[in-house]
Each structure stands twice: as C-alpha cells, then as structure tokens.
C-alpha cells in the first residue's frame, strides 16, 4: 500500500514556534525522508471559516502568510503538494455523505470541540458548520487515502473519528477508504510548547507567540521577557524547572552540538539544568543560550521567507498548481465513493440495462 501523508493548518494567523516544533519541523523531515509516496499539506480555509464566518478578509490575508511560512521552513513544492481546501469541492461533497455516518452525540463528546466551544462562547448557539468540522476533517484525510497524519495531540480526537468513519463506510459500502494513523511529535516539550508567558499554549489571542516571521530583534526581546521561575530571585538561589519557559524551549530546540558551540562549560542540557536547580545560574544566561539556538534555526527560515516575499505571484502559482494535483487525487476517490454508495447513476451501464428489463412489459 502507498504511504501517503495529509496534514494542514487553519489560516487564521502567521505560524509560530508552537506550530514549528509541533508539526512543521517534522513535516520537512518526513518530506525529505523519502519514505512517503505522496505528501499533501492543506491550507484549511474552509475549516477556518467555520468559526470566522464574519471575517473572511482575515482568512484571505492569512492564506499567503501560511504559504510563506510553509515554504520558508523547507516544505518543497517539488516534493509536497500544498493546496487550498475550499478549492477542492470534492471534500465538501464527501463531508455531506460522512455526516450520515456520525451521530450528534459522538461529536459532542469530542474533547477538542468541547474546549473550542467554550473558548469561542458558542455554548448557547453552535454554528452547524463549526460543529461539523471534525467530520469535514475526516473528508480531508480520507479523500487522499492518507495513511499518516502528522499533527499535534489536540487533533487526536479528529483522527479517532476519522478511523470510525472509515470503518463504518467500508463496512456499509465496501472497502474503499483507508484508516489513517496519527503521528505525534516526538518529545513532550514539542507536544505542547507553552507561550512565552508560561501559559498552556501559544495563541495569538494571548499575545504569547514567537512567530517564524519575527525579526531577530523581536525574538530576542520575547525570549528576554519569558516567564521563568518566580522564586528564583537571586542568581545563587536554587531554581525550579517546572513550567520554566526557557528550559522547556531548550528541551524542544537544543541539540547536543549546541552546547559545545554556545555554552562549552556544559556538556549537555542536563548539566545546565542541574546547575540551575543547584543555584548559581542566572535566567539571563539561560535566555542568552536559547536566543543563540533559536537564531541558528530561525535565521535560514527568515531568509528563505524574504526571498519568497519578493515573488508573491509565484507563491500563488505554487498553490494553484498544488490545488490542481490535490483535486485530481480527491476526484479519483470520490468516483470510487459514489460507486460504492450506488449514486453513480450515469456511468453505470448495468444499472440502465437492468432498469430496461424491469420495465419491459
Ligand atoms: N484542524 C487542523 C488545525 O486546526 C487543520 C486541519 C484541517 C487538518 N483538516 C485537517 C489537520 C486534516 C490534519 C488533517 O490546525
């Protein structure tokens, strides 16, 4: 069986370091591993509209921001198909059929949807489209017969639901669809990178993000302002690592070779941590190390972004080409789906002749 990746992001803002360690970095590794036959990365504009119906301009503006972020981290359009969700109407059609295979109470139990309903104050009146987005996400995945979906852990309930829909569909209509596997980020810090304020997650509304498109100066300023250990008042005080942002970021970003290069007094991150816990290591020193490490990673990304920014029409062309490729793949699956669901009336010669027989006097 072919190994196929499908993943994507809602274009509601520029992408940040949470996206980077949670998914983007991994996507580039997977892309370059040569292990996958096809890779699709989708800009989920239709899903973004499910809770931004009255703000279409925001989505429109962020399509290009997300595309630039993708290209600048190293997603290569020669290896990965980047496309726009709304321009593949087969996905909408498939969603309409899947809705018959899912109950309202099943979606109501989805913990990610539950949290989002609270966050958006939708408790009293949930837009139908928003409530249905997990079903639509199942279409996104299965239309491409994806075997592997690299996403953050908050997306796990969507993959679970997708697998249920696939099982149900294949059981009722015959084996057409492929059950996907989730691929979670490797380490705990990457699973849920906190915002610079130490709050649960980076989020634009909390203003605690470091963006991939931030300048070196902005990154340094944000790191210097990071939440650390409120009890670590003097350098000589023993420090605590739990919830300490610079250390969590070091967990997510540092590699052994960084220490030789930027902090040769320490053989490893563990030694640095030990020193901090013992006392005698200042937050400023840790932050300076983090800034160096982040810069090493972000600088090439920033440079590539600037190049693409010089040729925006070419970026739209990449999206257009990718969307054509994606549409063809989804259309092929939809042909199979319609046939399995017995709604392919016009290309079923056997149906027509059997009806002829039926009505013969
Ligand atoms: N829900 C994802 C997010 O919020 C975006 C998305 C839409 C997606 N469809 C998908 C992710 C299919 C993986 C697979 O970022």
Coordinates of C-alpha atoms and ligand atoms in Angstrom, one line a residue:
X1 CA 0.0 0.0 0.0
X2 CA 1.2 3.5 -0.8
X3 CA 2.3 5.6 2.2
X4 CA 0.5 9.0 2.0
X5 CA 0.6 12.0 4.3
X6 CA -2.1 14.5 4.7
X7 CA -2.0 17.4 7.2
X8 CA -2.8 21.0 7.3
X9 CA -3.4 24.2 9.2
X10 CA -6.2 26.8 9.5
X11 CA -5.1 30.1 8.0
X12 CA -6.1 32.3 10.9
X13 CA -2.7 33.8 11.6
X14 CA 1.0 33.5 10.9
X15 CA 2.6 30.3 12.1
X16 CA 4.6 30.3 15.3
X17 CA 7.2 28.2 17.2
X18 CA 4.4 26.0 18.6
X19 CA 3.5 25.1 15.0
X20 CA 7.1 24.7 14.2
X21 CA 8.1 22.1 16.9
X22 CA 4.6 20.6 17.0
X23 CA 4.4 19.8 13.3
X24 CA 6.3 21.9 10.7
X25 CA 9.8 20.7 11.5
X26 CA 8.6 17.1 11.4
X27 CA 6.8 17.6 8.1
X28 CA 10.1 18.7 6.5
X29 CA 11.9 15.7 7.9
X30 CA 9.2 13.3 6.7
X31 CA 9.2 15.0 3.3
X32 CA 13.0 14.6 3.0
X33 CA 13.0 11.0 4.4
X34 CA 11.9 9.7 1.0
X35 CA 9.6 7.2 2.9
X36 CA 6.4 8.6 1.6
X37 CA 4.8 8.2 -1.9
X38 CA 2.7 11.3 -1.6
X39 CA 2.6 14.2 0.7
X40 CA -0.3 16.7 0.9
X41 CA -0.3 19.8 3.0
X42 CA -3.6 21.7 3.1
X43 CA -4.4 25.3 4.0
X44 CA -7.7 24.7 5.7
X45 CA -9.5 27.9 4.8
X46 CA -13.0 26.3 4.7
X47 CA -12.4 24.9 8.2
X48 CA -11.1 28.4 9.4
X49 CA -14.4 29.9 8.1
X50 CA -16.4 27.6 10.4
X51 CA -15.6 29.9 13.3
X52 CA -14.7 33.0 11.3
X53 CA -17.7 33.3 9.1
X54 CA -17.9 37.1 9.5
X55 CA -14.2 37.6 9.0
X56 CA -13.4 36.4 5.5
X57 CA -10.7 39.0 4.9
X58 CA -8.7 37.6 7.8
X59 CA -8.7 34.2 6.2
X60 CA -7.9 35.6 2.8
X61 CA -4.9 37.5 4.1
X62 CA -3.5 34.6 6.1
X63 CA -3.5 32.1 3.1
X64 CA -0.4 33.7 1.8
X65 CA 1.2 34.1 5.3
X66 CA 0.8 30.4 5.9
X67 CA 2.0 29.5 2.4
X68 CA 5.1 31.7 3.0
X69 CA 5.7 30.0 6.4
X70 CA 5.5 26.6 4.8
X71 CA 7.9 27.4 2.0
X72 CA 10.3 29.1 4.4
X73 CA 10.6 26.2 6.8
X74 CA 11.5 24.0 3.8
X75 CA 8.3 22.4 2.6
X76 CA 9.3 21.9 -1.0
X77 CA 6.6 22.1 -3.6
X78 CA 8.5 19.7 -5.8
X79 CA 8.0 17.0 -3.1
X80 CA 4.9 18.1 -1.3
X81 CA 1.6 19.2 -2.7
X82 CA 0.5 22.4 -1.0
X83 CA -3.2 23.2 -1.7
X84 CA -6.2 25.2 -0.6
X85 CA -9.1 23.3 1.0
X86 CA -12.0 25.3 -0.4
X87 CA -10.7 24.9 -4.0
X88 CA -11.3 21.1 -3.7
X89 CA -15.1 20.9 -3.7
X90 CA -14.9 17.1 -3.6
X91 CA -14.0 17.5 0.1
X92 CA -17.3 19.2 0.8
X93 CA -19.2 16.6 -1.1
X94 CA -17.6 13.8 0.9
X95 CA -18.4 15.6 4.1
X96 CA -22.1 15.6 3.2
X97 CA -22.0 11.8 2.8
X98 CA -20.0 11.2 6.0
X99 CA -22.5 13.3 8.0
X100 CA -24.8 10.3 7.7
X101 CA -22.3 8.0 9.4
X102 CA -21.7 10.2 12.6
X103 CA -24.1 11.0 15.4
X104 CA -24.5 14.4 17.1
X105 CA -23.6 12.8 20.5
X106 CA -20.4 11.4 19.0
X107 CA -19.2 14.9 18.1
X108 CA -20.4 16.3 21.4
X109 CA -18.0 14.0 23.2
X110 CA -15.0 15.3 21.2
X111 CA -12.8 17.0 23.8
X112 CA -11.1 19.4 21.4
X113 CA -14.5 20.6 20.1
X114 CA -15.8 20.9 23.6
X115 CA -12.9 23.2 24.6
X116 CA -13.2 25.2 21.4
X117 CA -16.9 25.7 22.0
X118 CA -16.2 27.2 25.4
X119 CA -13.3 29.3 24.2
X120 CA -15.5 30.8 21.5
X121 CA -18.5 31.3 23.7
X122 CA -20.5 29.0 21.4
X123 CA -22.3 27.3 24.3
X124 CA -25.7 28.8 23.5
X125 CA -25.6 28.6 19.8
X126 CA -23.1 26.5 17.9
X127 CA -22.8 27.1 14.2
X128 CA -23.6 23.9 12.3
X129 CA -20.5 24.2 10.2
X130 CA -18.3 24.5 13.2
X131 CA -19.9 21.5 14.9
X132 CA -19.4 19.5 11.8
X133 CA -15.7 20.4 11.2
X134 CA -14.4 17.1 12.7
X135 CA -16.5 15.3 10.0
X136 CA -15.1 17.6 7.4
X137 CA -11.6 16.8 8.7
X138 CA -12.3 13.1 8.1
X139 CA -13.0 14.0 4.5
X140 CA -9.8 16.0 4.2
X141 CA -7.8 12.9 5.3
X142 CA -9.6 10.2 3.5
X143 CA -10.1 11.9 0.2
X144 CA -6.4 11.5 -0.3
X145 CA -6.3 8.0 1.2
X146 CA -3.8 9.3 3.8
X147 CA -2.1 6.6 5.9
X148 CA -0.3 9.0 8.1
X149 CA -1.5 12.3 9.7
X150 CA 1.3 14.2 11.5
X151 CA -0.5 16.6 13.9
X152 CA -0.5 17.8 17.5
X153 CA -2.2 15.9 20.2
X154 CA -5.2 18.2 20.2
X155 CA -6.0 16.7 16.8
X156 CA -6.1 13.1 18.1
X157 CA -9.9 13.0 18.6
X158 CA -10.3 14.0 14.9
X159 CA -8.1 11.1 13.7
X160 CA -10.1 8.8 16.0
X161 CA -13.3 9.9 14.5
X162 CA -11.9 9.6 11.0
X163 CA -11.0 6.0 11.7
X164 CA -14.5 5.3 13.0
X165 CA -16.0 6.8 9.8
X166 CA -13.7 4.8 7.6
X167 CA -14.6 1.6 9.4
X168 CA -18.3 2.4 9.2
X169 CA -18.1 3.4 5.5
X170 CA -16.1 0.3 4.5
X171 CA -18.5 -1.9 6.4
X172 CA -21.6 -0.5 4.9
X173 CA -20.5 0.3 1.3
X174 CA -17.4 -1.9 0.7
X175 CA -13.8 -1.4 1.2
X176 CA -12.9 1.9 -0.4
X177 CA -11.3 4.1 2.4
X178 CA -8.0 3.8 4.3
X179 CA -7.8 4.1 8.1
X180 CA -5.1 6.7 8.9
X181 CA -2.6 6.7 11.7
X182 CA -1.8 9.7 13.8
X183 CA 1.9 10.7 14.0
X184 CA 2.5 12.8 17.2
X185 CA 5.6 14.9 17.8
X186 CA 8.5 13.1 19.5
X187 CA 9.1 14.8 22.8
X188 CA 6.8 16.3 25.5
X189 CA 8.0 19.9 25.0
X190 CA 7.1 19.6 21.3
X191 CA 3.7 18.2 22.1
X192 CA 2.6 21.4 23.7
X193 CA 5.1 24.3 23.6
X194 CA 3.9 26.9 26.1
X195 CA 3.6 30.6 25.2
X196 CA 6.3 33.0 26.3
X197 CA 4.2 33.8 29.4
X198 CA 4.2 30.2 30.5
X199 CA 0.5 29.8 29.8
X200 CA -0.7 26.5 28.4
X201 CA -0.1 27.1 24.6
X202 CA 1.0 29.7 22.2
X203 CA -2.0 31.5 21.0
X204 CA -2.4 34.7 19.1
X205 CA -5.2 35.9 21.3
X206 CA -3.0 35.6 24.4
X207 CA -0.2 37.6 22.7
X208 CA 2.4 35.0 23.8
X209 CA 3.7 33.8 20.5
X210 CA 7.1 33.9 18.8
X211 CA 6.4 33.9 15.1
X212 CA 8.5 32.3 12.4
X213 CA 8.4 35.6 10.6
X214 CA 9.6 37.6 13.7
X215 CA 12.8 39.5 13.3
X216 CA 15.9 38.5 15.3
X217 CA 15.3 41.6 17.5
X218 CA 11.7 40.6 18.2
X219 CA 12.7 37.0 19.0
X220 CA 15.4 38.2 21.4
X221 CA 13.0 40.7 23.1
X222 CA 10.4 38.0 23.6
X223 CA 12.9 35.5 25.0
X224 CA 14.2 38.1 27.4
X225 CA 10.6 38.7 28.6
X226 CA 9.9 35.0 29.1
X227 CA 8.3 33.6 32.2
X228 CA 10.9 31.6 34.3
X229 CA 10.8 30.6 37.9
X230 CA 9.2 33.3 40.1
X231 CA 11.0 32.0 43.2
X232 CA 14.4 32.3 41.5
X233 CA 15.1 35.9 42.7
X234 CA 18.9 35.8 43.1
X235 CA 21.3 34.0 40.8
X236 CA 22.6 31.9 43.8
X237 CA 19.0 30.7 44.6
X238 CA 18.1 27.2 43.7
X239 CA 15.9 27.2 40.6
X240 CA 12.9 25.2 39.5
X241 CA 12.5 23.7 36.1
X242 CA 8.7 23.0 36.0
X243 CA 6.9 25.5 33.8
X244 CA 10.2 27.4 33.3
X245 CA 9.8 28.5 29.7
X246 CA 13.5 28.9 28.6
X247 CA 14.1 25.3 29.7
X248 CA 11.1 23.9 28.0
X249 CA 12.1 25.7 24.8
X250 CA 15.6 24.2 25.2
X251 CA 14.0 20.8 25.5
X252 CA 12.3 21.5 22.2
X253 CA 15.1 23.2 20.3
X254 CA 18.5 22.3 21.7
X255 CA 20.8 19.6 20.3
X256 CA 23.9 18.2 21.9
X257 CA 26.2 20.2 19.5
X258 CA 24.7 23.5 20.5
X259 CA 26.4 23.2 23.9
X260 CA 29.9 22.9 22.5
X261 CA 29.2 25.9 20.4
X262 CA 27.3 28.3 22.7
X263 CA 27.9 27.0 26.2
X264 CA 31.1 24.9 26.3
X265 CA 31.1 24.9 30.1
X266 CA 28.2 22.4 29.9
X267 CA 28.4 19.0 28.2
X268 CA 24.7 18.8 27.9
X269 CA 21.3 20.3 28.6
X270 CA 21.1 18.0 31.7
X271 CA 24.2 19.7 33.1
X272 CA 22.8 23.1 32.5
X273 CA 19.6 22.1 34.3
X274 CA 21.5 20.6 37.2
X275 CA 23.4 23.8 37.7
X276 CA 20.1 25.9 37.6
X277 CA 18.5 23.6 40.2
X278 CA 21.6 23.7 42.5
X279 CA 21.6 27.5 42.2
X280 CA 24.2 29.9 40.8
X281 CA 22.9 30.1 37.2
X282 CA 21.1 33.2 36.2
X283 CA 18.0 33.3 34.0
X284 CA 19.8 35.8 31.7
X285 CA 22.5 33.2 30.9
X286 CA 19.9 30.6 30.0
X287 CA 18.0 33.0 27.9
X288 CA 21.1 34.1 26.0
X289 CA 21.8 30.5 25.1
X290 CA 18.2 30.0 24.0
X291 CA 18.4 33.1 21.8
X292 CA 21.5 31.7 20.1
X293 CA 20.0 28.4 19.5
X294 CA 16.7 29.8 18.2
X295 CA 18.6 32.2 15.9
X296 CA 20.6 29.3 14.4
X297 CA 17.3 27.7 13.5
X298 CA 15.3 30.7 12.5
X299 CA 17.7 32.7 10.5
X300 CA 17.7 30.5 7.4
X301 CA 13.9 30.3 7.7
X302 CA 13.7 34.1 7.8
X303 CA 16.0 34.4 4.8
X304 CA 14.0 32.0 2.7
X305 CA 10.8 33.8 3.6
X306 CA 12.3 37.1 2.4
X307 CA 13.1 35.5 -1.0
X308 CA 9.6 34.2 -1.5
X309 CA 8.2 37.5 -0.4
X310 CA 9.9 39.1 -3.4
X311 CA 7.8 36.9 -5.7
X312 CA 4.3 36.6 -4.3
X313 CA 2.7 35.7 -7.7
X314 CA 5.0 32.7 -7.8
X315 CA 3.7 31.6 -4.4
X316 CA 0.1 31.8 -5.6
X317 CA 1.1 29.8 -8.7
X318 CA 2.5 27.1 -6.4
X319 CA -0.8 27.0 -4.5
X320 CA -2.7 26.9 -7.8
X321 CA -0.7 24.0 -9.2
X322 CA -0.8 22.1 -5.9
X323 CA -4.6 22.5 -5.8
X324 CA -4.9 21.1 -9.3
X325 CA -2.9 18.0 -8.2
X326 CA -4.9 17.7 -5.0
X327 CA -8.2 18.0 -6.8
X328 CA -7.4 15.2 -9.2
X329 CA -6.5 12.9 -6.3
X330 CA -9.7 13.7 -4.4
X331 CA -11.8 13.3 -7.5
X332 CA -10.5 9.8 -8.0
X333 CA -11.5 8.8 -4.5
X334 CA -14.9 10.5 -5.0
X335 CA -15.5 8.4 -8.1
X336 CA -14.9 5.3 -6.0
X337 CA -17.1 6.6 -3.2
X338 CA -20.1 7.4 -5.4
X339 CA -19.8 4.0 -7.0
X340 CA -19.7 2.2 -3.6
X341 CA -22.7 4.3 -2.4
X342 CA -24.6 3.5 -5.6
X343 CA -25.0 7.1 -6.6
X344 CA -23.1 6.9 -9.9
X345 CA -26.2 6.6 -12.0
X346 CA -25.0 7.9 -15.3
X347 CA -21.8 5.8 -15.6
X348 CA -23.4 2.5 -14.7
X349 CA -24.5 0.9 -17.9
X350 CA -25.5 -2.3 -16.0
X351 CA -28.0 -0.2 -13.9
X352 CA -29.6 1.2 -17.0
X353 CA -30.0 -2.1 -18.7
X354 CA -31.4 -3.7 -15.6
X355 CA -33.9 -0.9 -15.4
X356 CA -34.8 -1.5 -19.0
X357 CA -35.5 -5.2 -18.1
X358 CA -37.6 -4.2 -15.1
X359 CA -39.9 -2.0 -17.1
X360 CA -40.3 -4.3 -20.0
X361 CA -43.9 -5.5 -20.4
Ligands
LIG1 N1 -7.7 21.1 12.4 C1 -6.4 21.5 11.9 C2 -5.9 22.7 12.7 O1 -6.6 23.3 13.4 C3 -6.4 21.8 10.5 C4 -6.8 20.6 9.6 C5 -8.0 20.6 8.8 C6 -6.2 19.4 9.5 N2 -8.1 19.5 8.2 C7 -7.0 18.7 8.6 C8 -5.1 18.8 10.0 C9 -6.7 17.3 8.2 C10 -4.8 17.4 9.7 C11 -5.6 16.7 8.8 O2 -4.7 23.0 12.6

